[in-house]
JSON list of C-alpha atoms in Angstrom, two decimals:
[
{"chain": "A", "resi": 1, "resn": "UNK", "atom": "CA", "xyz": [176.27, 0.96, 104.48]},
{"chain": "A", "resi": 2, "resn": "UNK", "atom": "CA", "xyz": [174.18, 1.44, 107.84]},
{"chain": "A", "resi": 3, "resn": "UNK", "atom": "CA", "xyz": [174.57, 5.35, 107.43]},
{"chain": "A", "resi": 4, "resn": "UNK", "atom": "CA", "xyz": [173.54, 5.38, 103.92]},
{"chain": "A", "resi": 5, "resn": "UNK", "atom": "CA", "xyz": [170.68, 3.14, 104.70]},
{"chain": "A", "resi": 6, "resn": "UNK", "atom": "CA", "xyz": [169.87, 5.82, 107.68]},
{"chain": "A", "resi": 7, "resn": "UNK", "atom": "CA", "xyz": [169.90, 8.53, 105.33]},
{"chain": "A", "resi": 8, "resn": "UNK", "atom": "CA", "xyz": [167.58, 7.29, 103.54]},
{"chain": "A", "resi": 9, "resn": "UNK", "atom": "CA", "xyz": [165.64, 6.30, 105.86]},
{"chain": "A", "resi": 10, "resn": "UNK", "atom": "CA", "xyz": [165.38, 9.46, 107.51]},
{"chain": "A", "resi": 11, "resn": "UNK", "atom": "CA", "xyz": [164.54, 11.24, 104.27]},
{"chain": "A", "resi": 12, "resn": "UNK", "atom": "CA", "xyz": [161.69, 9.01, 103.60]},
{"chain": "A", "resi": 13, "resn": "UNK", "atom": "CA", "xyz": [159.96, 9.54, 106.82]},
{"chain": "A", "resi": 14, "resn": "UNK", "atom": "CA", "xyz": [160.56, 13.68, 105.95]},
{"chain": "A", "resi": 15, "resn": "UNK", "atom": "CA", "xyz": [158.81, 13.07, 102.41]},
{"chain": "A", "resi": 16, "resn": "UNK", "atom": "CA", "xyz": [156.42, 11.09, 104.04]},
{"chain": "A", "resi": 17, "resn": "UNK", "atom": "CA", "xyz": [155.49, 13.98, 106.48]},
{"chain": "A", "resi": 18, "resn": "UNK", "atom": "CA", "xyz": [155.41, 16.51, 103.99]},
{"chain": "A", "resi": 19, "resn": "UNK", "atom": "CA", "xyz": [152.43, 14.61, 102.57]},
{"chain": "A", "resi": 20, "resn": "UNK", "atom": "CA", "xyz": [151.16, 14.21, 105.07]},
{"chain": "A", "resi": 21, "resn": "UNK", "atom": "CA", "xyz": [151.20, 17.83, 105.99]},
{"chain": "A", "resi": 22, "resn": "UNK", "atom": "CA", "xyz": [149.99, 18.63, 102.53]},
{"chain": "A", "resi": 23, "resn": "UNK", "atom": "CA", "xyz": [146.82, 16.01, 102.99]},
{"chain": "A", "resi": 24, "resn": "UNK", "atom": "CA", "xyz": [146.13, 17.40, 106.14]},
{"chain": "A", "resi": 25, "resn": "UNK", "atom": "CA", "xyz": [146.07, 21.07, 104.98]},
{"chain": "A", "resi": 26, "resn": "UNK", "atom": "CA", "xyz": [143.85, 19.90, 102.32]},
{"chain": "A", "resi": 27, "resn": "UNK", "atom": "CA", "xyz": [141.29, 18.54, 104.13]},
{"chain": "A", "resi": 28, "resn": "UNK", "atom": "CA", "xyz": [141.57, 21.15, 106.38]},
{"chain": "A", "resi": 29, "resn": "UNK", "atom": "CA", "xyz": [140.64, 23.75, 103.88]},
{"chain": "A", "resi": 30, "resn": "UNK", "atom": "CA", "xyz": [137.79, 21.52, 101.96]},
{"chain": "A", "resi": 31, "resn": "UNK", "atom": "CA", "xyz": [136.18, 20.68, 105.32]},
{"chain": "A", "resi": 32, "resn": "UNK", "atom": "CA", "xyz": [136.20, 24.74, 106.00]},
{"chain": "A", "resi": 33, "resn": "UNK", "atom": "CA", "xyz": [134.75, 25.58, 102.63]},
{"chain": "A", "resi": 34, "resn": "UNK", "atom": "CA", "xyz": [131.92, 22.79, 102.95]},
{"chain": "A", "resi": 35, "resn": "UNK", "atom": "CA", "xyz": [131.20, 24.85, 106.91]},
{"chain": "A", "resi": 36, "resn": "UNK", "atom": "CA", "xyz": [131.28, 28.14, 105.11]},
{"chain": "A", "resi": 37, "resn": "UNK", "atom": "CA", "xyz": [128.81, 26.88, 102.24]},
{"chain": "A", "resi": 38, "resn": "UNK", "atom": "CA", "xyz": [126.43, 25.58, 104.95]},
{"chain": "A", "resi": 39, "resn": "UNK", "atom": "CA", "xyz": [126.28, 28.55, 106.99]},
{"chain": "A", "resi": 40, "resn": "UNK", "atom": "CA", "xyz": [125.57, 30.85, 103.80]},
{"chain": "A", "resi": 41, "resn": "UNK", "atom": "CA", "xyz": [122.88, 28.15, 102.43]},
{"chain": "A", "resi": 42, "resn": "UNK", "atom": "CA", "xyz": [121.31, 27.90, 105.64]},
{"chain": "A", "resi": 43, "resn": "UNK", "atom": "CA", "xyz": [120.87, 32.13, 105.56]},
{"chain": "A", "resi": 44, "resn": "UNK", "atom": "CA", "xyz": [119.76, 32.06, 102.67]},
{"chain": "A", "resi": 45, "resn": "UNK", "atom": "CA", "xyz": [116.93, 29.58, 103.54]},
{"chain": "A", "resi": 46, "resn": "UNK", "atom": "CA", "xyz": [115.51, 32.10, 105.85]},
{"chain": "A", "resi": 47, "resn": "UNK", "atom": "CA", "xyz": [115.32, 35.17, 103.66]},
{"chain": "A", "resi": 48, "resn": "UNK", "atom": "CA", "xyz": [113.19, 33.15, 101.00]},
{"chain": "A", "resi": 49, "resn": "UNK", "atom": "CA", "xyz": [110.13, 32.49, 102.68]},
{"chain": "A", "resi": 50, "resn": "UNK", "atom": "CA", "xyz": [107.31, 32.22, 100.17]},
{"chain": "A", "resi": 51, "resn": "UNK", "atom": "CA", "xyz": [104.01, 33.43, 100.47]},
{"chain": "A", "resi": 52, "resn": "UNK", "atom": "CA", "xyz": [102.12, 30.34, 99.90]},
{"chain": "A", "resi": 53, "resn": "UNK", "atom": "CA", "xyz": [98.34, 28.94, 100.95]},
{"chain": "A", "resi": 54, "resn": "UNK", "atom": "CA", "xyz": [100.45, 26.03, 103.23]},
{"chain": "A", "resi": 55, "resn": "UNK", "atom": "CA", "xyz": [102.74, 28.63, 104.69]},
{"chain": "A", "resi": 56, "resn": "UNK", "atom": "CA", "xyz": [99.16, 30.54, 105.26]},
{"chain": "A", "resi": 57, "resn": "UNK", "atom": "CA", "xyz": [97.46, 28.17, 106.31]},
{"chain": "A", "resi": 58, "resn": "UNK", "atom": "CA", "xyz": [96.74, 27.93, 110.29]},
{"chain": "A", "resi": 59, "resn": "UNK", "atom": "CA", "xyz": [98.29, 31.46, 111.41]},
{"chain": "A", "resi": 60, "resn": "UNK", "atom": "CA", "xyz": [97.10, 34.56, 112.92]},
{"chain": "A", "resi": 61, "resn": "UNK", "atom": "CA", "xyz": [98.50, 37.97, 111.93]},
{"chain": "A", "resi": 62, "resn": "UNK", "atom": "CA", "xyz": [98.15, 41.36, 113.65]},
{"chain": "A", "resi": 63, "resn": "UNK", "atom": "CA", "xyz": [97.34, 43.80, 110.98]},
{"chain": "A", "resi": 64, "resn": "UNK", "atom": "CA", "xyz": [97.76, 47.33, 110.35]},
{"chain": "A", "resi": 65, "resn": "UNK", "atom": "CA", "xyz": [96.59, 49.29, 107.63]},
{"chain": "A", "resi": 66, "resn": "UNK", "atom": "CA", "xyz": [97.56, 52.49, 106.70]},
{"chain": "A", "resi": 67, "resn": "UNK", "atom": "CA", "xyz": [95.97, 55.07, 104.13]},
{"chain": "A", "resi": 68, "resn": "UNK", "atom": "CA", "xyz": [96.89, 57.42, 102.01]},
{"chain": "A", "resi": 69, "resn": "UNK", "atom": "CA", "xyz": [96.37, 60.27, 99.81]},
{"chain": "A", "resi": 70, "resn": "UNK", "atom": "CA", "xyz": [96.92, 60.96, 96.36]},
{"chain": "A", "resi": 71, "resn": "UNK", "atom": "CA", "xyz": [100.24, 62.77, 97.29]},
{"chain": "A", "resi": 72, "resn": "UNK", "atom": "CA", "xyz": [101.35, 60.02, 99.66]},
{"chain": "A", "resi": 73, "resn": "UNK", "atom": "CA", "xyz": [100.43, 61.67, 102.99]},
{"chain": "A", "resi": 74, "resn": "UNK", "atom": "CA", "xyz": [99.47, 59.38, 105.47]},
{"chain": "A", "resi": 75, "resn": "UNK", "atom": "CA", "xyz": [95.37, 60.22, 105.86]},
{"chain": "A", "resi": 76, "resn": "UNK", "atom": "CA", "xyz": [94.47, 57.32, 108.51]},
{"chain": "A", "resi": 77, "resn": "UNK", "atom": "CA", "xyz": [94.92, 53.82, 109.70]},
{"chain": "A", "resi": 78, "resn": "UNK", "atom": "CA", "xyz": [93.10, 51.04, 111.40]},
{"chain": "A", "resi": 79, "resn": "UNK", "atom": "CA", "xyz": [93.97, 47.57, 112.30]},
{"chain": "A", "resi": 80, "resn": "UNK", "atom": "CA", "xyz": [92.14, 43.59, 112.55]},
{"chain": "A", "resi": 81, "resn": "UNK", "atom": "CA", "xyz": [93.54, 40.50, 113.76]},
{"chain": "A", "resi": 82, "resn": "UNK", "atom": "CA", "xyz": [93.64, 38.21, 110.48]},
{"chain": "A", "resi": 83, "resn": "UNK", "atom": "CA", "xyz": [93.34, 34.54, 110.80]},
{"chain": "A", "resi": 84, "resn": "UNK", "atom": "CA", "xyz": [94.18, 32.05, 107.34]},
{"chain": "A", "resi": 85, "resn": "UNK", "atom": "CA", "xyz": [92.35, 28.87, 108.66]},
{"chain": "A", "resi": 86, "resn": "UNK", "atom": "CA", "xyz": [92.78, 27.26, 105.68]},
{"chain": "A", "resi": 87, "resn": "UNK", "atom": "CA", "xyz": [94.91, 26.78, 102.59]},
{"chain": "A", "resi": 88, "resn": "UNK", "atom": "CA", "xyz": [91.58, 29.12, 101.06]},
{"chain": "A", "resi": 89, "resn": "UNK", "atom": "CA", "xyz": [89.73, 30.57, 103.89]},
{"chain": "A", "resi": 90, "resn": "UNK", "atom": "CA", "xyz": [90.03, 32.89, 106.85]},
{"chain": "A", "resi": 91, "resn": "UNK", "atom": "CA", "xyz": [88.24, 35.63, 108.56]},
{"chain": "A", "resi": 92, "resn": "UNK", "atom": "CA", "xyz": [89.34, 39.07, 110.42]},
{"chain": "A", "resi": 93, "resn": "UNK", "atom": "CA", "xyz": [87.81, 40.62, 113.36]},
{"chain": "A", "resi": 94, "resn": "UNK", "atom": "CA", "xyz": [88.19, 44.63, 114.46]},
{"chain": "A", "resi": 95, "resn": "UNK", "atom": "CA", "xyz": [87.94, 44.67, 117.76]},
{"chain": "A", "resi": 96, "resn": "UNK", "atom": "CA", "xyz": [86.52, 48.24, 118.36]},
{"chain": "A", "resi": 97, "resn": "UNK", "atom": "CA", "xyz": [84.02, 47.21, 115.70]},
{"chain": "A", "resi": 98, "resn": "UNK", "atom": "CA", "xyz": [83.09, 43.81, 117.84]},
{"chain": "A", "resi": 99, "resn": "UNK", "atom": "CA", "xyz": [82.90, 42.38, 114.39]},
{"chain": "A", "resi": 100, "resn": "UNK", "atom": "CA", "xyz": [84.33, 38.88, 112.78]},
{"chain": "A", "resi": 101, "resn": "UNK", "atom": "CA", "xyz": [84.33, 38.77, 108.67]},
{"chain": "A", "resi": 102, "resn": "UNK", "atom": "CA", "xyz": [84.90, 36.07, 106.98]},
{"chain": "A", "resi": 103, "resn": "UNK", "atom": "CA", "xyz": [86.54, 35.61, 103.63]},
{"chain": "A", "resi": 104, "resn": "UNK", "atom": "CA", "xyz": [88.43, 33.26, 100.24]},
{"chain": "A", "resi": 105, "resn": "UNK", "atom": "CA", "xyz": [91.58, 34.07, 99.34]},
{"chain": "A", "resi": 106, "resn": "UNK", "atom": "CA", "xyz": [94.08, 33.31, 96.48]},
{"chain": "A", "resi": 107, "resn": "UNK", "atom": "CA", "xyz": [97.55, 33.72, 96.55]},
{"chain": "A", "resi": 108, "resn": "UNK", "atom": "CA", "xyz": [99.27, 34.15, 92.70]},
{"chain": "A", "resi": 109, "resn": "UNK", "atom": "CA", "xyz": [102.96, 34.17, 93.06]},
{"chain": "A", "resi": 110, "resn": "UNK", "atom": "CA", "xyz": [103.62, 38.00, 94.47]},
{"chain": "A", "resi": 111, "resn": "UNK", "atom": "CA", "xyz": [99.79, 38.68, 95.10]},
{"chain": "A", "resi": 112, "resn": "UNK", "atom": "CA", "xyz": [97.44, 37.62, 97.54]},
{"chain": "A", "resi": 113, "resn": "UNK", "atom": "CA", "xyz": [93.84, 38.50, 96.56]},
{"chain": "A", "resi": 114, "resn": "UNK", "atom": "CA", "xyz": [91.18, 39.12, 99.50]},
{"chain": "A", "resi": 115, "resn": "UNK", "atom": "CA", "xyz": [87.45, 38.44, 98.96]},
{"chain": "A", "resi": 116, "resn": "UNK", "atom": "CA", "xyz": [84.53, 38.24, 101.28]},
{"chain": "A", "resi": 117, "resn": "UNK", "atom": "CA", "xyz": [81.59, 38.82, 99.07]},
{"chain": "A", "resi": 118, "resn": "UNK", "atom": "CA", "xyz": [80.98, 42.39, 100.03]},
{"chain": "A", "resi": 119, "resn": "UNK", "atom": "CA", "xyz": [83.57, 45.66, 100.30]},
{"chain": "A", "resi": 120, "resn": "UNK", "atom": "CA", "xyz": [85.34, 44.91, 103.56]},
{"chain": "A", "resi": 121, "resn": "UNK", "atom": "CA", "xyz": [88.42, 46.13, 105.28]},
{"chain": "A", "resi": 122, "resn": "UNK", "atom": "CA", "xyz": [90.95, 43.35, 103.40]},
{"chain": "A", "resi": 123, "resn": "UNK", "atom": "CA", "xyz": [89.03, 42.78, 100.16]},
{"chain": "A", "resi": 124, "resn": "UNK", "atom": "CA", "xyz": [91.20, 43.82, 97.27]},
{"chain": "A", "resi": 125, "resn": "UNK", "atom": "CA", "xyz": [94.34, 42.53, 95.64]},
{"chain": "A", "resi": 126, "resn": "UNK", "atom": "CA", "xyz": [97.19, 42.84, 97.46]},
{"chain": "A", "resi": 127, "resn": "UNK", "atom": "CA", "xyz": [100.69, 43.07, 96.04]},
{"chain": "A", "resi": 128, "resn": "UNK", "atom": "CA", "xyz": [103.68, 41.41, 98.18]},
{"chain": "A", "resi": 129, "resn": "UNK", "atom": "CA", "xyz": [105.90, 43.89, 98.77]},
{"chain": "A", "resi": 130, "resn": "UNK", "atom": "CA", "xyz": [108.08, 42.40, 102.00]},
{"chain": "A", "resi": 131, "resn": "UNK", "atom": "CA", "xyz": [107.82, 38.95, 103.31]},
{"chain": "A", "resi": 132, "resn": "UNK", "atom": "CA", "xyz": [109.40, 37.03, 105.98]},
{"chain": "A", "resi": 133, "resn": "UNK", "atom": "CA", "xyz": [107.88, 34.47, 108.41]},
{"chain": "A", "resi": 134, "resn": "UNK", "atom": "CA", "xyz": [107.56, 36.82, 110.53]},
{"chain": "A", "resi": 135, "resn": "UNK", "atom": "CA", "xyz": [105.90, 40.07, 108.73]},
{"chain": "A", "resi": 136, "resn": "UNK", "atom": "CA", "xyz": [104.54, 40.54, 105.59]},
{"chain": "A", "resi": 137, "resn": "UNK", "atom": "CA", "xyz": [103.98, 44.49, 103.78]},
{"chain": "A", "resi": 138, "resn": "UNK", "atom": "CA", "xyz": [101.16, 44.62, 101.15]},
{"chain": "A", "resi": 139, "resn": "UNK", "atom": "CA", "xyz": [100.03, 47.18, 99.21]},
{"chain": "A", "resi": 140, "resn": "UNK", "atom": "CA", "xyz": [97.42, 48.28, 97.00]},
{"chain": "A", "resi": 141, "resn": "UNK", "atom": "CA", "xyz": [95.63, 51.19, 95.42]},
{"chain": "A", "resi": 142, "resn": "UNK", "atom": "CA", "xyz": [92.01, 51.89, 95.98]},
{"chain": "A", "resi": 143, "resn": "UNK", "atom": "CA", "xyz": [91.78, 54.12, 94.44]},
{"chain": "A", "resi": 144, "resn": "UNK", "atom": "CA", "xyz": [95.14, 55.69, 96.25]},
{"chain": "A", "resi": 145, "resn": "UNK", "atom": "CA", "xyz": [97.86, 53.64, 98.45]},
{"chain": "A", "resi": 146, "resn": "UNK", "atom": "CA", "xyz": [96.71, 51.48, 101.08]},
{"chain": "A", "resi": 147, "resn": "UNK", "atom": "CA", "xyz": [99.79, 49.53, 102.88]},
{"chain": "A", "resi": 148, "resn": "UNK", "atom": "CA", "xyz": [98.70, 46.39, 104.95]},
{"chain": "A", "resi": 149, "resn": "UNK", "atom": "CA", "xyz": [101.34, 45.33, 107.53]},
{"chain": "A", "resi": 150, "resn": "UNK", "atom": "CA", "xyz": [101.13, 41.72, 108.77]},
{"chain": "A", "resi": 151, "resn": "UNK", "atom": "CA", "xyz": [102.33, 40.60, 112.04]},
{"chain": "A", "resi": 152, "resn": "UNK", "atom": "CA", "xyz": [102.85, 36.85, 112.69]},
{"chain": "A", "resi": 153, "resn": "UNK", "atom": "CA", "xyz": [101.24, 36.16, 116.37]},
{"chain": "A", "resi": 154, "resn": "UNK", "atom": "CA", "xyz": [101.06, 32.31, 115.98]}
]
């Protein structure tokens, strides 16, 4: 009777650590898909930055524009510091010009459109062709290609 009754015994407490075992893996393998998820969600939060007036707003961009002919040579460049200072306003300054322009600006989804009363350097509309929060590429045609690289400085 007492070996029977140890034979059982001893095969409950097997059962009961294969299900344990079994649990355990489980868990194991949810709590490593719910890591993985996390680590791809939180990539993908930094390759969608959006071009926005609030992401705009308050930041100061090195720019660089480039031009170029109607067969896509490169003819010349030049280059501003651009400041948004608002979630509408902002102003540029050339410093080999010693001049400051202000300026409104809209943004529409994937264009940003530039306007300071007057044909400046920026004015235009300005598709969005690269983005991060780092750099943004525009371009635009006037009348042929004209690239405008943005630089985030603050």
């Amino acid at each position: 009777n007492y070996n029977a009754e140890s034979k059982c015994l001893h095969k409950h407490k097997h059962t009961t650590r294969i299900i344990y075992y079994e649990t355990m893996k489980r868990f194991i393998l949810c709590l490593m898909a719910i890591v993985a998820a996390s680590v791809m969600t939180s990539c993908d939060k930094e390759e969608t930055f959006d071009v926005t007036p609030q992401t705009l707003a308050q930041t100061v961009w090195n720019a660089e524009i480039q031009y170029f002919d109607e067969n896509g040579n490169a003819t010349g460049n030049n280059s501003c510091i651009v400041e948004f200072l608002s979630e509408t306003e902002g102003k540029y300054s050339q410093s080999d010009m010693n001049t400051v322009e202000r300026f409104t600006y809209e943004v529409d989804r994937a264009i940003i459109v530039i306007d300071s009363g007057i044909y400046t350097l920026l004015n235009g509309t300005w598709h969005i062709v690269e983005k991060s929060e780092q750099q943004i590429l525009l371009q635009g045609y006037y009348p042929n290609k004209v690239l405008i690289t943005l630089d985030r400085v603050l």
